């Protein structure tokens, strides 16, 4: 990476290469439950823009520049009442489209409310999440993306949020970096302690996995592999999906319906949103080991700060740089927990935040284990730059392309080519939309050897 690549990849404000690209896509921004009808307006930071979000009397979500278009007082202070948000300074009122609908501080014959509009963005509720479209086509936004986990009905999915204090790509890269798993998360796990058939069975010993990567219509895919018995290959597939989504392989492929979004709040803060199928999904890697206990260092949930109303006040964990992410040096020294940090997500949080807000990419020395990261950076950069040069953003108008992306693990006869193995498993995987025939992933590379 040169400095220009690094900047184009990481910066997301309006007018930047990546910022303009991301604005073409719908962005998951909040839980629907965060906004109550006629409830308190919420500060919302997205792609470096300070916004206000509210739900009006009819249940519609409004998302707009937080500064009132009269004289810039913050609408976060506003009164959410009777179908709109009213600025408390001079009483101007705006509906969810940003249109000024009342101007009570101006004499009726001089009223010019029809000419005033706040900079507002389209918003939509789907399956418990508020999505925001910040792109230029506000009158005709693209369809919502068909990332499978986001199509699960609310009662069938667990959705969790966690804010991370570093750049979005830096955070996302933890999901496509299979070689850290055997160290950061399970470096203390003795493979002999893992029962037959346990989800961690093959990863405990996989400290230096080999894998293939390829470009796909939705982004990139890797397949990590190892021979686990004669003529049988154990595969772990994962995906990057434009512009900032991932699927990781922690679960049996046919039922592993999950996804993560790494939504940039600004250049150095990212909201992780995790969708995980609740019922009928993959078995948990927290299942007991031979000693009857679950994996050490994998407590179910981290501690969060109480929510506050500041720009970065939602879903903040207590563990952070100022307290060394609550690292337990005794646990680390005795190898009870390899990292010394007790929670899988916090382990990722600690290492990626420790790199700095935006890490210095010129100081890196990428190795063979980083080919997925290198390829994904190139793929995202190339797509964003191609968009800047006039090429449509990939997948935007064909959201069903995302139905071809699935992550997880499975075993397959070693004679089957890796892309065919993937295509075969995708075709027979359980689907969220039963009526939707699973499209085969379009292979871009050569078929079987
Ligand atoms: S600043 Fe909002 S109404 Fe005057
Ligand atoms: Fe991780």
XYZ file of C-alpha atoms and ligand atoms in Angstrom:
454
model
C 0.000 0.000 0.000
C 1.249 3.460 -0.823
C 0.014 6.550 1.043
C -2.559 7.325 -1.637
C -4.005 3.785 -1.539
C -4.167 3.960 2.220
C -5.976 7.277 2.189
C -8.432 6.289 -0.548
C -9.262 3.042 1.241
C -9.776 4.442 4.713
C -11.333 7.907 4.377
C -15.119 8.012 4.198
C -16.271 11.645 4.433
C -18.246 13.219 1.567
C -16.088 13.724 -1.496
C -13.593 10.955 -0.721
C -13.143 7.976 -3.053
C -14.384 5.379 -0.567
C -16.937 7.733 0.991
C -18.601 8.370 -2.375
C -18.575 4.645 -3.150
C -20.123 3.617 0.163
C -22.836 6.245 -0.241
C -24.204 4.281 -3.202
C -25.282 1.468 -0.853
C -27.907 1.230 1.884
C -26.218 1.416 5.282
C -27.470 -0.338 8.444
C -27.425 2.378 11.072
C -29.434 1.526 14.200
C -31.819 -0.923 15.776
C -35.397 -0.024 14.944
C -36.057 -0.122 18.683
C -33.640 2.785 19.232
C -36.197 5.150 17.730
C -39.621 5.406 19.337
C -42.648 7.035 17.800
C -42.498 10.725 18.802
C -39.530 9.782 21.010
C -36.242 11.524 21.746
C -34.266 12.418 18.595
C -30.959 10.577 18.381
C -27.495 11.737 17.373
C -26.313 9.560 14.503
C -22.789 9.691 13.116
C -22.462 7.996 9.709
C -19.606 8.261 7.206
C -18.315 11.329 9.018
C -21.669 13.162 8.822
C -23.419 14.397 11.934
C -27.084 13.503 11.567
C -30.251 13.475 13.630
C -32.563 10.456 13.530
C -36.134 10.329 14.803
C -39.356 8.385 14.312
C -42.391 10.509 13.554
C -45.999 10.107 14.714
C -46.750 7.707 11.850
C -43.732 5.538 12.612
C -41.663 6.797 9.710
C -37.945 7.323 10.315
C -36.344 10.668 9.512
C -32.572 11.007 9.092
C -31.104 14.400 8.273
C -28.271 16.837 8.854
C -28.469 17.650 12.524
C -28.111 21.375 11.841
C -31.347 23.260 11.288
C -31.334 24.898 7.843
C -32.482 28.174 9.409
C -29.426 29.143 11.458
C -27.759 25.822 12.259
C -29.050 25.093 15.751
C -28.942 21.357 16.340
C -32.160 19.505 15.658
C -30.969 16.918 18.184
C -32.449 19.354 20.712
C -35.669 19.430 18.730
C -39.262 18.595 19.647
C -40.418 15.422 17.917
C -44.131 16.080 17.572
C -47.102 15.588 15.265
C -45.382 14.283 12.192
C -42.057 16.070 12.277
C -39.167 17.529 14.204
C -39.416 21.117 15.378
C -36.313 23.201 16.041
C -36.478 24.711 19.509
C -34.773 27.942 18.436
C -37.465 29.569 16.229
C -39.923 26.709 15.885
C -39.350 25.710 12.265
C -40.579 22.182 11.680
C -39.405 19.500 9.234
C -41.014 16.260 8.096
C -39.038 13.025 7.527
C -38.217 14.071 3.963
C -36.519 17.192 5.323
C -39.245 19.481 3.960
C -39.992 22.507 6.136
C -43.690 22.234 6.978
C -44.102 25.051 9.490
C -42.385 28.408 9.973
C -44.258 29.968 12.867
C -41.669 32.673 13.572
C -42.352 34.273 10.181
C -45.543 36.297 9.469
C -47.899 34.198 7.343
C -47.698 36.428 4.257
C -43.876 36.235 4.275
C -43.643 32.476 4.955
C -41.258 30.677 2.597
C -41.390 27.193 4.134
C -41.913 25.528 0.741
C -38.467 26.742 -0.291
C -36.592 25.338 2.722
C -35.471 21.763 2.943
C -33.103 20.087 5.367
C -30.507 17.737 3.866
C -32.374 14.479 4.515
C -31.651 10.861 3.611
C -33.966 7.970 2.819
C -34.444 5.551 5.694
C -36.179 2.178 5.896
C -36.946 -0.322 8.651
C -36.357 -3.961 7.791
C -36.320 -6.880 10.217
C -35.420 -4.764 13.241
C -32.791 -2.552 11.607
C -32.959 1.025 10.333
C -31.172 1.323 6.988
C -30.105 4.685 5.563
C -29.348 5.594 1.972
C -26.998 8.593 1.797
C -26.402 8.540 -1.950
C -27.346 11.058 -4.617
C -30.474 9.275 -5.929
C -32.748 10.159 -3.030
C -35.816 10.050 -5.274
C -35.010 6.565 -6.608
C -32.745 4.698 -4.200
C -31.459 1.228 -5.084
C -33.130 -1.866 -3.583
C -32.126 -2.949 -0.090
C -29.326 -5.533 -0.149
C -30.196 -9.236 0.035
C -27.570 -10.277 2.524
C -29.216 -13.407 3.795
C -28.854 -12.888 7.536
C -30.468 -9.461 7.229
C -33.521 -11.107 5.660
C -34.208 -13.232 8.733
C -37.391 -12.248 10.561
C -36.750 -10.483 13.867
C -37.703 -13.507 15.963
C -35.212 -15.686 14.068
C -32.094 -13.565 14.472
C -29.885 -12.155 17.215
C -28.506 -8.751 16.297
C -25.758 -7.171 18.355
C -23.943 -3.845 18.041
C -20.483 -2.912 19.296
C -18.546 0.258 18.541
C -14.856 0.031 17.723
C -12.387 2.927 17.872
C -10.471 2.396 14.653
C -10.887 2.585 10.907
C -13.573 0.425 9.280
C -11.209 -1.587 7.043
C -8.809 -2.247 9.885
C -11.695 -3.607 11.928
C -13.157 -5.599 9.030
C -9.824 -7.244 8.242
C -10.069 -9.259 11.449
C -12.958 -11.168 9.871
C -11.023 -12.219 6.776
C -7.774 -12.996 8.564
C -8.027 -16.689 9.242
C -4.464 -17.089 10.506
C -5.031 -15.094 13.709
C -7.605 -17.565 14.964
C -5.150 -20.185 16.179
C -3.267 -17.572 18.191
C -5.413 -14.666 19.362
C -8.504 -16.751 20.129
C -7.414 -20.344 20.727
C -3.658 -20.106 21.289
C -4.209 -21.741 24.692
C -6.349 -24.603 23.396
C -4.792 -28.066 23.367
C -6.182 -29.930 20.312
C -6.327 -33.113 22.398
C -8.847 -31.378 24.657
C -11.378 -30.946 21.840
C -14.011 -33.694 21.500
C -14.708 -35.332 18.142
C -17.226 -33.294 16.156
C -16.801 -30.124 18.248
C -16.949 -26.954 16.100
C -13.370 -26.178 17.154
C -12.095 -29.665 16.305
C -10.047 -28.785 13.242
C -9.180 -25.162 13.995
C -7.463 -25.853 17.297
C -4.556 -27.433 15.492
C -4.683 -25.168 12.448
C -2.031 -22.626 13.322
C -0.830 -21.895 9.783
C -3.710 -22.614 7.396
C -3.342 -22.649 3.646
C -6.047 -21.106 1.555
C -7.276 -20.004 -1.861
C -8.781 -16.595 -2.582
C -10.759 -15.242 -5.515
C -12.778 -12.250 -6.622
C -16.523 -12.853 -6.663
C -19.481 -10.819 -7.916
C -20.138 -9.681 -4.322
C -16.512 -8.995 -3.357
C -13.976 -11.640 -2.378
C -13.987 -15.187 -0.995
C -11.415 -17.369 0.664
C -11.393 -21.105 1.187
C -8.976 -22.355 3.858
C -8.245 -26.057 3.655
C -6.544 -28.954 5.316
C -6.590 -32.688 4.824
C -8.261 -34.119 7.945
C -8.457 -37.747 6.898
C -7.442 -39.677 3.791
C -9.004 -38.171 0.673
C -11.056 -35.728 2.743
C -10.538 -31.979 2.856
C -11.901 -29.743 5.598
C -12.930 -26.380 4.118
C -13.619 -23.067 5.800
C -15.112 -20.405 3.539
C -15.505 -16.700 4.303
C -16.571 -13.642 2.329
C -16.129 -9.927 1.977
C -19.167 -8.242 0.461
C -19.280 -4.667 -0.885
C -18.977 -2.225 0.625
C -18.257 -3.247 4.250
C -19.895 -6.609 5.024
C -18.338 -9.946 5.954
C -19.356 -13.533 6.610
C -17.056 -15.628 8.792
C -16.743 -19.422 8.921
C -17.731 -20.100 12.553
C -20.454 -22.624 11.838
C -21.589 -25.523 9.663
C -21.932 -24.210 6.132
C -25.496 -25.357 5.296
C -27.051 -23.584 8.292
C -24.552 -20.813 9.044
C -26.660 -17.776 8.202
C -24.800 -14.837 9.645
C -23.196 -11.558 8.588
C -21.369 -8.604 9.988
C -21.374 -4.979 8.911
C -18.428 -2.696 9.686
C -20.165 0.636 9.338
C -17.846 3.647 9.374
C -19.099 6.286 11.808
C -16.118 8.381 10.771
C -12.552 7.579 9.691
C -11.539 6.265 13.117
C -14.754 4.825 14.585
C -16.742 1.858 13.317
C -20.033 0.281 14.352
C -19.929 -3.492 14.157
C -23.369 -5.006 13.583
C -23.633 -8.775 13.868
C -26.610 -10.779 12.614
C -26.692 -14.396 13.750
C -29.432 -16.891 13.073
C -31.086 -17.784 16.368
C -32.895 -21.055 15.706
C -31.682 -23.985 13.674
C -28.337 -22.291 13.197
C -24.853 -23.683 13.657
C -23.661 -25.276 16.858
C -21.764 -23.004 19.188
C -17.998 -23.134 19.614
C -18.747 -22.443 23.298
C -19.844 -26.092 23.627
C -17.963 -27.881 26.422
C -14.553 -29.373 25.753
C -13.445 -32.766 27.076
C -12.905 -31.228 30.510
C -16.581 -30.264 30.601
C -15.820 -26.549 30.377
C -16.155 -24.181 27.424
C -13.109 -22.587 25.795
C -11.377 -20.205 28.211
C -11.360 -16.537 27.250
C -14.736 -16.747 25.532
C -17.179 -15.265 28.030
C -20.556 -14.602 26.418
C -20.672 -10.792 26.473
C -18.379 -7.862 27.232
C -19.287 -5.015 29.582
C -20.763 -1.934 27.951
C -20.830 1.666 29.162
C -24.322 2.954 29.818
C -25.625 4.503 26.646
C -25.260 8.272 26.382
C -26.462 10.752 23.787
C -23.060 11.853 22.457
C -21.958 11.189 18.880
C -20.036 8.097 20.003
C -22.245 7.211 22.958
C -23.924 4.055 21.622
C -22.664 0.496 22.205
C -19.299 1.451 23.729
C -17.472 -1.266 25.612
C -15.582 -0.614 28.832
C -12.397 -2.298 27.587
C -10.266 0.246 25.720
C -6.717 1.472 25.324
C -6.707 3.488 28.568
C -7.279 0.280 30.579
C -5.269 -2.011 28.257
C -8.539 -3.631 27.195
C -8.751 -5.194 30.685
C -5.934 -7.598 29.880
C -5.262 -10.165 32.625
C -1.480 -10.640 32.601
C -1.676 -13.584 34.964
C -4.056 -15.418 32.613
C -1.729 -14.561 29.757
C 1.436 -15.696 31.579
C -0.061 -19.014 32.688
C -1.621 -19.463 29.217
C -5.054 -19.920 30.711
C -6.050 -17.373 28.063
C -3.458 -16.843 25.322
C -4.240 -13.138 24.886
C -5.174 -12.513 28.515
C -8.414 -10.901 27.319
C -11.674 -12.604 28.206
C -14.084 -12.321 25.261
C -13.514 -13.272 21.614
C -14.797 -9.983 20.221
C -12.773 -7.951 22.708
C -9.655 -9.814 21.658
C -10.255 -8.623 18.093
C -11.187 -5.179 19.393
C -7.932 -4.888 21.347
C -5.559 -5.851 18.545
C -7.228 -3.736 15.859
C -7.626 -0.668 18.104
C -4.023 -1.067 19.269
C -2.893 -0.416 15.655
C -4.060 3.199 15.992
C -7.117 5.024 14.634
C -5.887 4.558 11.060
C -2.879 2.312 11.055
C 0.244 3.177 9.082
C -0.050 0.708 6.215
C 3.440 1.565 4.979
C 4.897 -0.083 8.098
C 3.288 -3.464 7.412
C 5.003 -6.578 6.065
C 2.207 -8.714 4.659
C 2.868 -12.458 4.469
C 1.309 -15.463 2.722
C -1.355 -15.605 5.442
C -2.530 -12.138 4.396
C -3.470 -12.835 0.769
C -7.197 -12.440 1.489
C -6.570 -9.091 3.138
C -4.367 -7.881 0.282
C -6.873 -9.043 -2.310
C -9.821 -7.490 -0.498
C -8.074 -4.141 -0.140
C -7.302 -4.188 -3.855
C -10.839 -5.259 -4.756
C -12.490 -2.556 -2.618
C -10.107 0.139 -3.833
C -10.489 -0.868 -7.467
C -14.294 -0.887 -7.221
C -14.345 2.514 -5.514
C -11.960 4.020 -8.062
C -13.858 2.452 -10.963
C -17.035 3.971 -9.570
C -15.324 7.368 -9.426
C -14.477 6.889 -13.109
C -18.092 6.124 -14.080
C -18.539 2.357 -13.606
C -21.659 1.418 -11.597
C -21.085 0.231 -8.028
C -21.061 -3.604 -8.102
C -24.150 -5.496 -7.023
C -26.143 -2.356 -6.357
C -28.946 -3.080 -8.784
C -28.681 -6.876 -8.541
C -29.056 -7.384 -4.784
C -29.792 -11.110 -5.300
C -26.109 -11.570 -6.175
C -25.494 -11.531 -2.426
C -27.555 -14.706 -2.051
C -24.579 -16.552 -3.522
C -22.391 -15.638 -0.550
C -22.276 -18.109 2.348
C -19.613 -18.847 4.927
C -18.935 -21.875 7.095
C -17.111 -25.180 7.220
C -17.631 -28.615 5.684
C -15.747 -31.710 4.601
C -15.528 -32.767 0.960
C -13.666 -35.427 -1.033
C -10.251 -33.995 -1.785
C -10.701 -34.628 -5.505
C -13.307 -31.844 -5.777
C -11.978 -28.480 -6.947
C -12.380 -25.743 -4.338
C -14.761 -23.569 -6.308
C -16.896 -26.541 -7.275
C -16.986 -27.642 -3.664
C -18.244 -24.192 -2.719
C -20.815 -24.027 -5.520
C -22.123 -27.478 -4.621
C -22.562 -26.569 -0.946
C -24.231 -23.239 -1.739
C -26.770 -24.968 -3.994
C -27.848 -27.315 -1.226
C -27.592 -24.874 1.698
C -30.646 -23.949 3.749
C -32.086 -20.652 2.568
C -33.899 -17.857 4.345
C -36.206 -17.193 1.446
C -37.644 -20.608 0.687
C -39.112 -19.442 -2.607
C -35.779 -18.085 -3.738
C -33.801 -20.631 -5.705
C -30.210 -20.305 -4.636
C -28.233 -18.897 -7.526
C -24.951 -20.635 -8.169
C -22.033 -18.324 -7.524
C -20.728 -17.216 -10.879
C -17.236 -18.680 -11.117
C -14.843 -16.159 -12.553
C -11.849 -18.415 -12.568
C -11.109 -21.663 -14.320
C -13.291 -24.691 -13.413
C -11.962 -27.927 -11.947
C -8.389 -28.922 -12.615
S -32.212 27.790 13.963
Fe -33.787 26.370 13.766
S -35.564 27.529 13.632
Fe -34.004 28.983 13.808
Fe -10.901 -12.741 15.508
